[in-house]
Coordinates of C-alpha atoms in Angstrom, one line a residue:
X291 CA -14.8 1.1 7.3
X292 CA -13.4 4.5 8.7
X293 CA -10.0 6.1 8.9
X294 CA -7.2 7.5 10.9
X295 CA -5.8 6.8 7.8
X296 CA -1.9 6.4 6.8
X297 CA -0.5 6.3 3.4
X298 CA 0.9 2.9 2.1
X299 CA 4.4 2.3 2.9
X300 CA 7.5 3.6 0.8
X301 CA 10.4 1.5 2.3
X302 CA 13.9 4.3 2.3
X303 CA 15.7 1.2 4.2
X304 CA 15.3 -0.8 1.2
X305 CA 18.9 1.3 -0.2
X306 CA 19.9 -2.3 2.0
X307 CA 19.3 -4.2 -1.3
X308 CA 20.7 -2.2 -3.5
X309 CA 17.6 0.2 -4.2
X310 CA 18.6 4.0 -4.2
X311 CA 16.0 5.1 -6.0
X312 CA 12.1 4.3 -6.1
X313 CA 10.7 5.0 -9.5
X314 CA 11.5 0.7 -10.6
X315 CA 8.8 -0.3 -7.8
X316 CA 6.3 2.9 -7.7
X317 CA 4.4 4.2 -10.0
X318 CA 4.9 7.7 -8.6
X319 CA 8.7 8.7 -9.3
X320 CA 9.5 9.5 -6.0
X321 CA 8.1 6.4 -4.7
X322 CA 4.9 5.1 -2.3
X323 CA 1.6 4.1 -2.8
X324 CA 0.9 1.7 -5.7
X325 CA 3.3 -0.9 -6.8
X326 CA 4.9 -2.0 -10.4
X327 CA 5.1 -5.7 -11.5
X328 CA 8.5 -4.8 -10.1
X329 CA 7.8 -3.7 -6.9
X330 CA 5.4 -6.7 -6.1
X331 CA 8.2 -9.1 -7.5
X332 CA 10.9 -7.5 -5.0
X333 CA 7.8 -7.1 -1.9
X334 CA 7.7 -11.1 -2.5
X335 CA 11.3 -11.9 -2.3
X336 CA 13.0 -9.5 -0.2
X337 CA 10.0 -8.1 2.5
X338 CA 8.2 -10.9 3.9
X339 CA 9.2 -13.6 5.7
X340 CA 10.2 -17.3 4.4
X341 CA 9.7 -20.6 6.4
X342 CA 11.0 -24.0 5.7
X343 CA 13.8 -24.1 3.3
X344 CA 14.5 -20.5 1.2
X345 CA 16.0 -20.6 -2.2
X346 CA 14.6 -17.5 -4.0
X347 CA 14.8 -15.3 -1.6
X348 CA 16.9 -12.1 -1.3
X349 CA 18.6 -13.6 1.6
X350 CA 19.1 -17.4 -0.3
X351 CA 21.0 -15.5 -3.6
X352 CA 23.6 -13.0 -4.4
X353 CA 21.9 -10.4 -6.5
X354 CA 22.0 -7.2 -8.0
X355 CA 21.1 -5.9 -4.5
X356 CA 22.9 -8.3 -2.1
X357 CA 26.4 -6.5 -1.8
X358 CA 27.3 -3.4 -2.0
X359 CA 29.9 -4.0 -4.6
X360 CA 27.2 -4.7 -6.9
X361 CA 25.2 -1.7 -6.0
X362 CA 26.0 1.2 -8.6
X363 CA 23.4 3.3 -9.3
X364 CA 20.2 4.4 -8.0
X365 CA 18.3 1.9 -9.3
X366 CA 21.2 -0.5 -10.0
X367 CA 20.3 -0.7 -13.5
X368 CA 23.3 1.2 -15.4
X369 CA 23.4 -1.7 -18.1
X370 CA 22.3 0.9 -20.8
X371 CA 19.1 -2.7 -21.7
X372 CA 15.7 -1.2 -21.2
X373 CA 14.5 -2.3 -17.2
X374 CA 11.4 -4.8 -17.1
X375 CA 9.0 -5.1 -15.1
X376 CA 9.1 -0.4 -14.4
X377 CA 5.2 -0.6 -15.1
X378 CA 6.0 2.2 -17.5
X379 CA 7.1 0.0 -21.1
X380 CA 6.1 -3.8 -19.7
X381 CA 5.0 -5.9 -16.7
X382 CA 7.5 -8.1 -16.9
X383 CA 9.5 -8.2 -13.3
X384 CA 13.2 -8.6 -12.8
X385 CA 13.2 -11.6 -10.4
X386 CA 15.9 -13.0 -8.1
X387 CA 17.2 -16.3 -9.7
X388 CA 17.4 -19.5 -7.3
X389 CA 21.3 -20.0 -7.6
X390 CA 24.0 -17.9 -6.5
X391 CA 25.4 -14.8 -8.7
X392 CA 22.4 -15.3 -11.8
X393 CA 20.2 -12.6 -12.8
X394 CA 17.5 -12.7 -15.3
X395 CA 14.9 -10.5 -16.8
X396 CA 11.3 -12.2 -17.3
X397 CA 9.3 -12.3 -20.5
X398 CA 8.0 -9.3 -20.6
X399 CA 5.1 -10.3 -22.7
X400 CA 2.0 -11.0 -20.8
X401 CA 2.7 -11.3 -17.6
X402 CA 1.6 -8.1 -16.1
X403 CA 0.7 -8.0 -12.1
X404 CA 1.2 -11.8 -11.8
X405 CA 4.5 -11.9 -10.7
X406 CA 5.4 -14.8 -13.0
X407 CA 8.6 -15.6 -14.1
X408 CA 10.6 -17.8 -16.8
X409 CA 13.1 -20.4 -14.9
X410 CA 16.8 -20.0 -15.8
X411 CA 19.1 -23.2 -15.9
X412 CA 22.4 -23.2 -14.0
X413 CA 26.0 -23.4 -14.9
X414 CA 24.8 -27.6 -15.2
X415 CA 22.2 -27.2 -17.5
X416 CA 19.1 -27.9 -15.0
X417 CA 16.9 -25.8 -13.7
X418 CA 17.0 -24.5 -10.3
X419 CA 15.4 -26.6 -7.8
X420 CA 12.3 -24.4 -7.3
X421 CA 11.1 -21.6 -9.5
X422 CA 13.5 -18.7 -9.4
X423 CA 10.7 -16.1 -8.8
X424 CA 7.8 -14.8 -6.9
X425 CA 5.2 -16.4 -5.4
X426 CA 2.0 -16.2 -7.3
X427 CA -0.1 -14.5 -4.8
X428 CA 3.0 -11.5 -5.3
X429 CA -0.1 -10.3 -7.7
X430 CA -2.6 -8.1 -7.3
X431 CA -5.1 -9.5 -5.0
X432 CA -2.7 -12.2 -3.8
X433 CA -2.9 -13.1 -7.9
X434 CA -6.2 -13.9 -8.3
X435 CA -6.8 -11.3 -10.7
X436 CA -4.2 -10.7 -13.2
X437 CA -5.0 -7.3 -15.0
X438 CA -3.3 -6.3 -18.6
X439 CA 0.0 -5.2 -19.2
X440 CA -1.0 -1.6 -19.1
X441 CA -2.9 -1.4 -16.2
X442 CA -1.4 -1.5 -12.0
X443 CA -4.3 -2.0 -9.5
X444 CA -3.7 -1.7 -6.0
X445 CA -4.9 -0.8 -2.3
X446 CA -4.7 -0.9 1.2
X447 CA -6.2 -1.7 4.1
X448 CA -4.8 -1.0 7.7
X449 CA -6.4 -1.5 11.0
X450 CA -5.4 0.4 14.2
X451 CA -5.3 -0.4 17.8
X452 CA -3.8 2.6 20.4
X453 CA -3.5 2.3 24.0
X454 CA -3.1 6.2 25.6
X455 CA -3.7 7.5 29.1
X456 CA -4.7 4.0 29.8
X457 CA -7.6 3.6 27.3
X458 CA -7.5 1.1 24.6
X459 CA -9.3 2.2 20.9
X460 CA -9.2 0.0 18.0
X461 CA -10.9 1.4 14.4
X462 CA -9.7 1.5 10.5
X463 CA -7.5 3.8 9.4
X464 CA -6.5 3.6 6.3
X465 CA -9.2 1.7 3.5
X466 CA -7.7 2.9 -0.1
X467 CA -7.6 1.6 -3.6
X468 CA -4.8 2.6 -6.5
X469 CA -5.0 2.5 -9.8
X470 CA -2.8 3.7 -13.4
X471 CA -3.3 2.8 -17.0
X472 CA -0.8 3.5 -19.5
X473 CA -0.8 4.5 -22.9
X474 CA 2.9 4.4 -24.0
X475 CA 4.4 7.7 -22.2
X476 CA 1.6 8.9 -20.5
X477 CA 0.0 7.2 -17.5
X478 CA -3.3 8.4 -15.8
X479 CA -3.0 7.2 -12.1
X480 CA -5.2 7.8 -8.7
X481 CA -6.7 6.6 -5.8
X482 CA -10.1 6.7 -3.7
X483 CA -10.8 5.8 -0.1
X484 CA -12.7 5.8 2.5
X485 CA -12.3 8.0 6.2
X486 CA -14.0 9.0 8.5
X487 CA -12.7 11.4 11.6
X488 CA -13.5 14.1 14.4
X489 CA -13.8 17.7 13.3
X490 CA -10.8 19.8 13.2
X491 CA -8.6 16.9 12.9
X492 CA -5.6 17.4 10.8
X493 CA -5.8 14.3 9.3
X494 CA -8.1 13.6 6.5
X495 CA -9.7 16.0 6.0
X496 CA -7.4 17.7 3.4
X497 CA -7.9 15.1 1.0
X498 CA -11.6 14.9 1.2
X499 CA -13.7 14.9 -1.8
X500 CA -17.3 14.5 0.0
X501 CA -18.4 17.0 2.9
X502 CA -19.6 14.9 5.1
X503 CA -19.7 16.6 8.7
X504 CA -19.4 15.3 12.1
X505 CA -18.4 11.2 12.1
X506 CA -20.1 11.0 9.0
X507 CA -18.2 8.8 6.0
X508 CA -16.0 10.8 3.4
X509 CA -14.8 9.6 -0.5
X510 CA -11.5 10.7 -0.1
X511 CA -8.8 11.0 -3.0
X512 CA -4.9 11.4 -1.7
X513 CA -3.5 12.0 -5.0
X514 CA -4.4 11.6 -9.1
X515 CA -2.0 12.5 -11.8
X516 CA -1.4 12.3 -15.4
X517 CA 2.0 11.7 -16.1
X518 CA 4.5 11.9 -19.0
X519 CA 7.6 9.9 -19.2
X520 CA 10.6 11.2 -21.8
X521 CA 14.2 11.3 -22.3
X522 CA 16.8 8.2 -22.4
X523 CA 15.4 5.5 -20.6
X524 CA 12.5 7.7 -19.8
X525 CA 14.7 9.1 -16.7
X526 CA 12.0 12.3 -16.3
X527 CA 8.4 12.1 -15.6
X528 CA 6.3 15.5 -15.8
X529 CA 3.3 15.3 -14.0
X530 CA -0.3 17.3 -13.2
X531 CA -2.1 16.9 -10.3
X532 CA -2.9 16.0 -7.1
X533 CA 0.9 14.9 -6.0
X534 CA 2.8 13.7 -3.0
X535 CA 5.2 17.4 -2.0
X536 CA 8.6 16.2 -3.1
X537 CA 10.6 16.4 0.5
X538 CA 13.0 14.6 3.0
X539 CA 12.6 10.8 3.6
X540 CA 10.0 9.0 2.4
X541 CA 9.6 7.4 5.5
X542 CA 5.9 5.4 6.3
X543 CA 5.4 7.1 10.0
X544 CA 3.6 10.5 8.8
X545 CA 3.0 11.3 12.4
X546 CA 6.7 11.7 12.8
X547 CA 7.7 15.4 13.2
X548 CA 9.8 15.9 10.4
X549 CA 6.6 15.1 8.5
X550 CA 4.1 17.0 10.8
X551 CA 5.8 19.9 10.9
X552 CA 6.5 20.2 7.5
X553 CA 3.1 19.2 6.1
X554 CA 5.1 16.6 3.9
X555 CA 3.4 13.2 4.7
X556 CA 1.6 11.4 2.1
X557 CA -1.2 11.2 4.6
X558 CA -3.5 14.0 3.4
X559 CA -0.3 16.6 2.7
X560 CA -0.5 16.4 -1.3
X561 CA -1.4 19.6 -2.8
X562 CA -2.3 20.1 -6.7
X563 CA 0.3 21.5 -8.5
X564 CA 2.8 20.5 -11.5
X565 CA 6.1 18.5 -11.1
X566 CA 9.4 17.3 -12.9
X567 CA 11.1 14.2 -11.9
X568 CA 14.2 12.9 -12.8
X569 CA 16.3 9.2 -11.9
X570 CA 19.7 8.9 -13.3
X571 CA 22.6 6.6 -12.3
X572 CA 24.0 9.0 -9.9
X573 CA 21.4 12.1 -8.8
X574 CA 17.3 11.4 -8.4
X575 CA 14.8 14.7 -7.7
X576 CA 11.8 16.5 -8.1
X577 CA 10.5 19.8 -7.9
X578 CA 6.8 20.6 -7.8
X579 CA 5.0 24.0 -8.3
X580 CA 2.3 24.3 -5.9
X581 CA -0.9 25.7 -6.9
X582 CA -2.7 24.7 -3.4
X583 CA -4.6 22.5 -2.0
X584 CA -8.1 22.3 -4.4
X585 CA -9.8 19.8 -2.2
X586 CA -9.6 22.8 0.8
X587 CA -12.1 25.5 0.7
X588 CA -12.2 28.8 1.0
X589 CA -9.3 29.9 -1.4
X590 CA -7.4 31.9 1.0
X591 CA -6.4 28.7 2.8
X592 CA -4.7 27.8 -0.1
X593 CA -0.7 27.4 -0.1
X594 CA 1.0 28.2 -3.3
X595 CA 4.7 27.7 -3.7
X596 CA 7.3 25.5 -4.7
X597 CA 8.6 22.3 -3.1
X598 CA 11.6 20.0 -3.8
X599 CA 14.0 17.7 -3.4
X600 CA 17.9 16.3 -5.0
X601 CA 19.1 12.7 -3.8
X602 CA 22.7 11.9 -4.8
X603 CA 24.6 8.6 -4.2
X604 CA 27.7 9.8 -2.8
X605 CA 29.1 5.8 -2.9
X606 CA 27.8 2.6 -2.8
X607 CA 25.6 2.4 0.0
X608 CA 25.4 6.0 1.5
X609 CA 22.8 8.9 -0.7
X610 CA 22.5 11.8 0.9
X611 CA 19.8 15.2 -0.4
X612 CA 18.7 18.2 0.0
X613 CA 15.2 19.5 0.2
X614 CA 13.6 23.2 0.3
X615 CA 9.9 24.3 0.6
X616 CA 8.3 27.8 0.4
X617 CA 4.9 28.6 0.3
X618 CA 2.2 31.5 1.1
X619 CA -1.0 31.8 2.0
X620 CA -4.0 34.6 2.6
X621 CA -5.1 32.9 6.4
X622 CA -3.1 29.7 8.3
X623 CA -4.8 26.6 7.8
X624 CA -3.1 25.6 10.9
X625 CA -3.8 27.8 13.2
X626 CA -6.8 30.1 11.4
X627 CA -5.2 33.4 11.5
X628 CA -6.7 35.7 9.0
X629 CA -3.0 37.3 8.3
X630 CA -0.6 36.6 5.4
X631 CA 1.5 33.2 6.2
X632 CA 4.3 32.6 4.6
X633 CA 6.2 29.6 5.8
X634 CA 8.6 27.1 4.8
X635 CA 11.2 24.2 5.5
X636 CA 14.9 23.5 4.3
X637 CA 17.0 20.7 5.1
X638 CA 19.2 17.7 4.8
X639 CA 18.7 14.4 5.0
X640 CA 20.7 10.7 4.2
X641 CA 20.1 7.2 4.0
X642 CA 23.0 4.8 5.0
X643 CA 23.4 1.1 4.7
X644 CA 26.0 0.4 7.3
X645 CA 25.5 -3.5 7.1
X646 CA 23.4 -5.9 5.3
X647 CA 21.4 -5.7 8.4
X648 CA 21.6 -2.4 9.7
X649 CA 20.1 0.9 8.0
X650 CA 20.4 4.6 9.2
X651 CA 17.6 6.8 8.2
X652 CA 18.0 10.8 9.5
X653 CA 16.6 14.6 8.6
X654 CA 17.3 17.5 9.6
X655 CA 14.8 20.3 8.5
X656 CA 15.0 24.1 9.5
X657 CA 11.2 26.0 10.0
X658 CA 10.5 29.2 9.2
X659 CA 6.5 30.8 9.5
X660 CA 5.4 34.0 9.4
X661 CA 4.9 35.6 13.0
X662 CA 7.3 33.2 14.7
X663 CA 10.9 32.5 15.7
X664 CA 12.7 29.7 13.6
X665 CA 12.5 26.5 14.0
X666 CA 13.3 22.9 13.4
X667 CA 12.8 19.3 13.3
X668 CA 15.3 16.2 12.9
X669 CA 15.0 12.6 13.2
X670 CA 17.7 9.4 13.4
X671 CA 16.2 6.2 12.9
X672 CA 18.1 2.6 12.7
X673 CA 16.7 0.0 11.3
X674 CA 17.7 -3.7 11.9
X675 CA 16.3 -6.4 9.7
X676 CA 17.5 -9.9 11.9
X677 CA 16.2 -12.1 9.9
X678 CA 14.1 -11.7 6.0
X679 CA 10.8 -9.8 6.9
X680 CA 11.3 -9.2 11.0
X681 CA 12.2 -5.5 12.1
X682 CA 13.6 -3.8 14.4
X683 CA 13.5 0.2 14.6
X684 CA 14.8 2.7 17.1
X685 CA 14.1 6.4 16.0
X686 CA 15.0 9.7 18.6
X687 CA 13.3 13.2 17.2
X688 CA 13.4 16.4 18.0
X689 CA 10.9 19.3 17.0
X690 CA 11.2 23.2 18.3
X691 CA 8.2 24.4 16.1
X692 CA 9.1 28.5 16.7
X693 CA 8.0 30.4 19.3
X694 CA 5.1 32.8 18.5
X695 CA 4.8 35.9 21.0
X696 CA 1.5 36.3 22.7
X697 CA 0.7 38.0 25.6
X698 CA -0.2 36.2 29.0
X699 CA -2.4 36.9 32.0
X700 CA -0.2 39.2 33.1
X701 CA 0.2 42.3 31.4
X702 CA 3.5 42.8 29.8
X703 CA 4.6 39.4 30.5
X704 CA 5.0 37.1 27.1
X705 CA 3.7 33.7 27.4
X706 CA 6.5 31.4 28.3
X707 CA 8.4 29.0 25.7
X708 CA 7.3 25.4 26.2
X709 CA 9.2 22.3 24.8
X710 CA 8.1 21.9 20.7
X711 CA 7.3 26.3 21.2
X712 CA 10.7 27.8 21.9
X713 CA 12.3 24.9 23.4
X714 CA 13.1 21.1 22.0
X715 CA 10.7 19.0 22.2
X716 CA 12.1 15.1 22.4
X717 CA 10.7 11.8 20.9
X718 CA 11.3 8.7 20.3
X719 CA 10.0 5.4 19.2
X720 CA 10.4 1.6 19.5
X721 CA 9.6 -0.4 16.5
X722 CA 8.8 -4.0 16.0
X723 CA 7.3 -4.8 12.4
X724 CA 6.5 -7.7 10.7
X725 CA 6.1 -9.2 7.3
X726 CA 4.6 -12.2 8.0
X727 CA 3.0 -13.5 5.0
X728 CA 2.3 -12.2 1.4
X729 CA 0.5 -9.3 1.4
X730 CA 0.4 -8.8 4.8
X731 CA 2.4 -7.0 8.0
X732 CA 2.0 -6.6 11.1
X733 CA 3.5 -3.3 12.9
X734 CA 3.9 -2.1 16.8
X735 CA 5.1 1.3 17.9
X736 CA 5.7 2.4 21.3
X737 CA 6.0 6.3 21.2
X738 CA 7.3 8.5 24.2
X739 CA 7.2 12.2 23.6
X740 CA 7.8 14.8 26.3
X741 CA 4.8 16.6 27.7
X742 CA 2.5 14.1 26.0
X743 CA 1.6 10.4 26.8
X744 CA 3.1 7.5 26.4
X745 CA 1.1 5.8 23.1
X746 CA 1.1 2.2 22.1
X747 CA 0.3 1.6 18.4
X748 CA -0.6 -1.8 17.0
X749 CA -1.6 -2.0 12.9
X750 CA -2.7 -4.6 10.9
X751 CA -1.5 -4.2 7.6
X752 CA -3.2 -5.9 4.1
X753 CA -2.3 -4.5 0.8
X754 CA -3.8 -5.5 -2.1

């Protein structure tokens, strides 16, 4: 297996069900990558497609997340009753009951990654016509291994096929496992992986833990943490480690140029470093000292800095942020200038559910680097769910990554701006993605960008 390698999904369109925040389906605060009992409960009934008759799905039941009248909080848990299922005190998931308007909590004893859930009898007495929870294979390995209460196991594999100046590649890119245990407050989590990829390219290679040269095979490690949870309701996680930068959207495309140009994807972007997180009813955040990138060698290509992010519901289906990173290095890892680089990235960004349907995702990000003019990079993206687990995206971006002076081939003459260096640069994609069955989704992308190629992106999508 090799990899282009992409991070695993963290979904910012699921605010739709009534899901501001991300900490009740992650194990990472600020959401992506491996899943709580939770998560995989809520990836079974509200992601992927149902056939035949549906009565326990998100779309079959009015829930917690169904209407926005019912959607109150981040995490729309403000009931004060400790939340099931976080993968921080129990395993135990909050599932969607069959009938309309009833909510239940499973047992949270022993049931772990399974996804299993207690049936709850209607206003008549009788149970609901079928059980009023996930599938079984919502567990880990489509739940044919059930680990203990204290420990989430997960991973990812996704397969690629591009078509560009009329050539057609297919390869792995992505082949990861996840893991955490738990010991009451503290969790140890990680992953390891598999890539392989050309020299000099920007993806990868920053999370490498072998050296492998050429289109040898690398062990690579995206992120590994030891975390702390406190206060009421444990709202605040400190962490050490290798960590996802706290910044902008979560969004699963990390070649999208809010992401790109702000080294923020959770492709290979982590840097080690310390963090505080915090989800309340009404603000969610993080901010992250930087101590560099430890998996990078030599030192001086090391950023150190800060980076961070505040979310705040402003009502019921609209939460809007702010995000800021700073950081400085000895030489540009970028671009391999032995000079001083300081650079950073400040910005805005929101999530809106405008219909049960219909999400808007944007970001708007200002870019500042040492020895260039500023810069910036925004993105809109609508997202249109027609039926339980079938897609439809439209994003538009634009990127102006800061002229840098240099001279030309004619003395005295600068070298002229270009669109993305001094001028916009204009994107946009076309989005079709599927969840067809448990566990799996399929994804295509058609990507025009001005003054590069028009790219066609097909993935196949299997998480564990």
């Amino acid at each position: 297996m090799a990899s282009w390698t992409k991070s695993a999904h963290a979904y910012a369109w699921m605010i739709r069900h009534g899901y501001g925040g991300c900490n009740v389906c992650h194990a990472d605060p600020s959401g992506g990558e491996l899943l709580t009992a939770y998560g995989r409960a809520q990836g079974d009934l509200l992601l992927r497609m149902r056939y035949g008759k549906d009565t326990v799905s998100g779309a079959a039941s009015e829930t917690s997340g169904a209407s926005t009248e019912s959607f109150d909080d981040f995490d729309d848990f403000d009931s004060g009753e400790s939340e099931a299922g976080d993968g921080k005190e129990s395993g135990g998931p909050v599932i969607f009951a069959a009938k309309k308007g009833t909510k239940e909590k499973a047992d949270t004893k022993g049931e772990g990654e399974s996804g299993k859930a207690t049936k709850k009898e209607d206003d008549s007495g009788s149970a609901g016509d079928e059980a009023s929870g996930p599938s079984p294979s919502a567990g880990f390995l489509w739940g044919l291994i059930t680990p203990p209460d204290w420990m989430l196991l997960g991973g990812s594999y996704r397969h690629l096929l591009v078509y560009k100046n009329s050539k057609v590649t297919t390869f792995p890119m992505q082949a990861d496992f996840y893991g955490q245990v738990a010991f009451g407050a503290v969790r140890v989590a990680g992953s390891i992986g598999i890539a392989k990829v050309k020299p000099g390219s920007p993806h990868a290679r920053a999370a490498q833990v072998t050296t492998n040269q050429g289109d040898q095979m690398n062990l690579i490690s995206r992120n590994y943490w030891l975390a702390f949870d406190f206060g009421a309701q444990k709202a605040f996680t400190a962490r050490v480690g290798r960590l996802n930068l706290p910044f902008g959207v979560r969004i699963p495309e990390h070649t999208m140029w809010v992401r790109e140009a702000t080294r923020t994807d959770r492709e290979s972007d982590q840097q080690h470093g310390v963090a505080l997180a915090y989800n309340g009813p009404k603000f969610r955040g993080e901010a992250m000292a930087i101590a560099g990138n430890y998996q990078v060698n030599p030192d001086r290509y090391r950023e150190r800095g800060y980076s961070l992010f505040i979310e705040t519901l402003v009502t019921e289906p609209f939460a809007t942020g702010v995000s800021s990173l700073m950081t400085v290095a000895q030489s540009d890892i970028s671009t391999l200038e032995e000079e001083k680089t300081v650079r950073g990235a400040h910005g805005i960004f929101t999530r809106l559910k405008i219909s049960e349907p219909l999400v808007v995702l944007a970001e708007a990000d200002a870019l500042h680097k040492s020895r260039r003019d500023l810069g910036y990079a925004a993105f809109l993206q609508l997202d249109y769910e027609a039926v339980q687990g079938l897609h439809f995206g439209g994003t538009g971006e634009v990127l102006d990554s800061g002229y840098e002076r240099a001279a030309s081939n004619v003395p005295g003459i600068d070298v002229a701006r270009s669109p993305g260096f001094g001028k916009p640069q204009l994107g946009g994609w076309l989005t079709v993605d599927w969840f067809f069955l448990p566990h799996l989704e399929a994804r295509v992308d058609a990507v025009f960008r001005q003054d590069n190629p028009f790219t066609l992106l097909g993935q196949l999508h299997a998480y564990l």
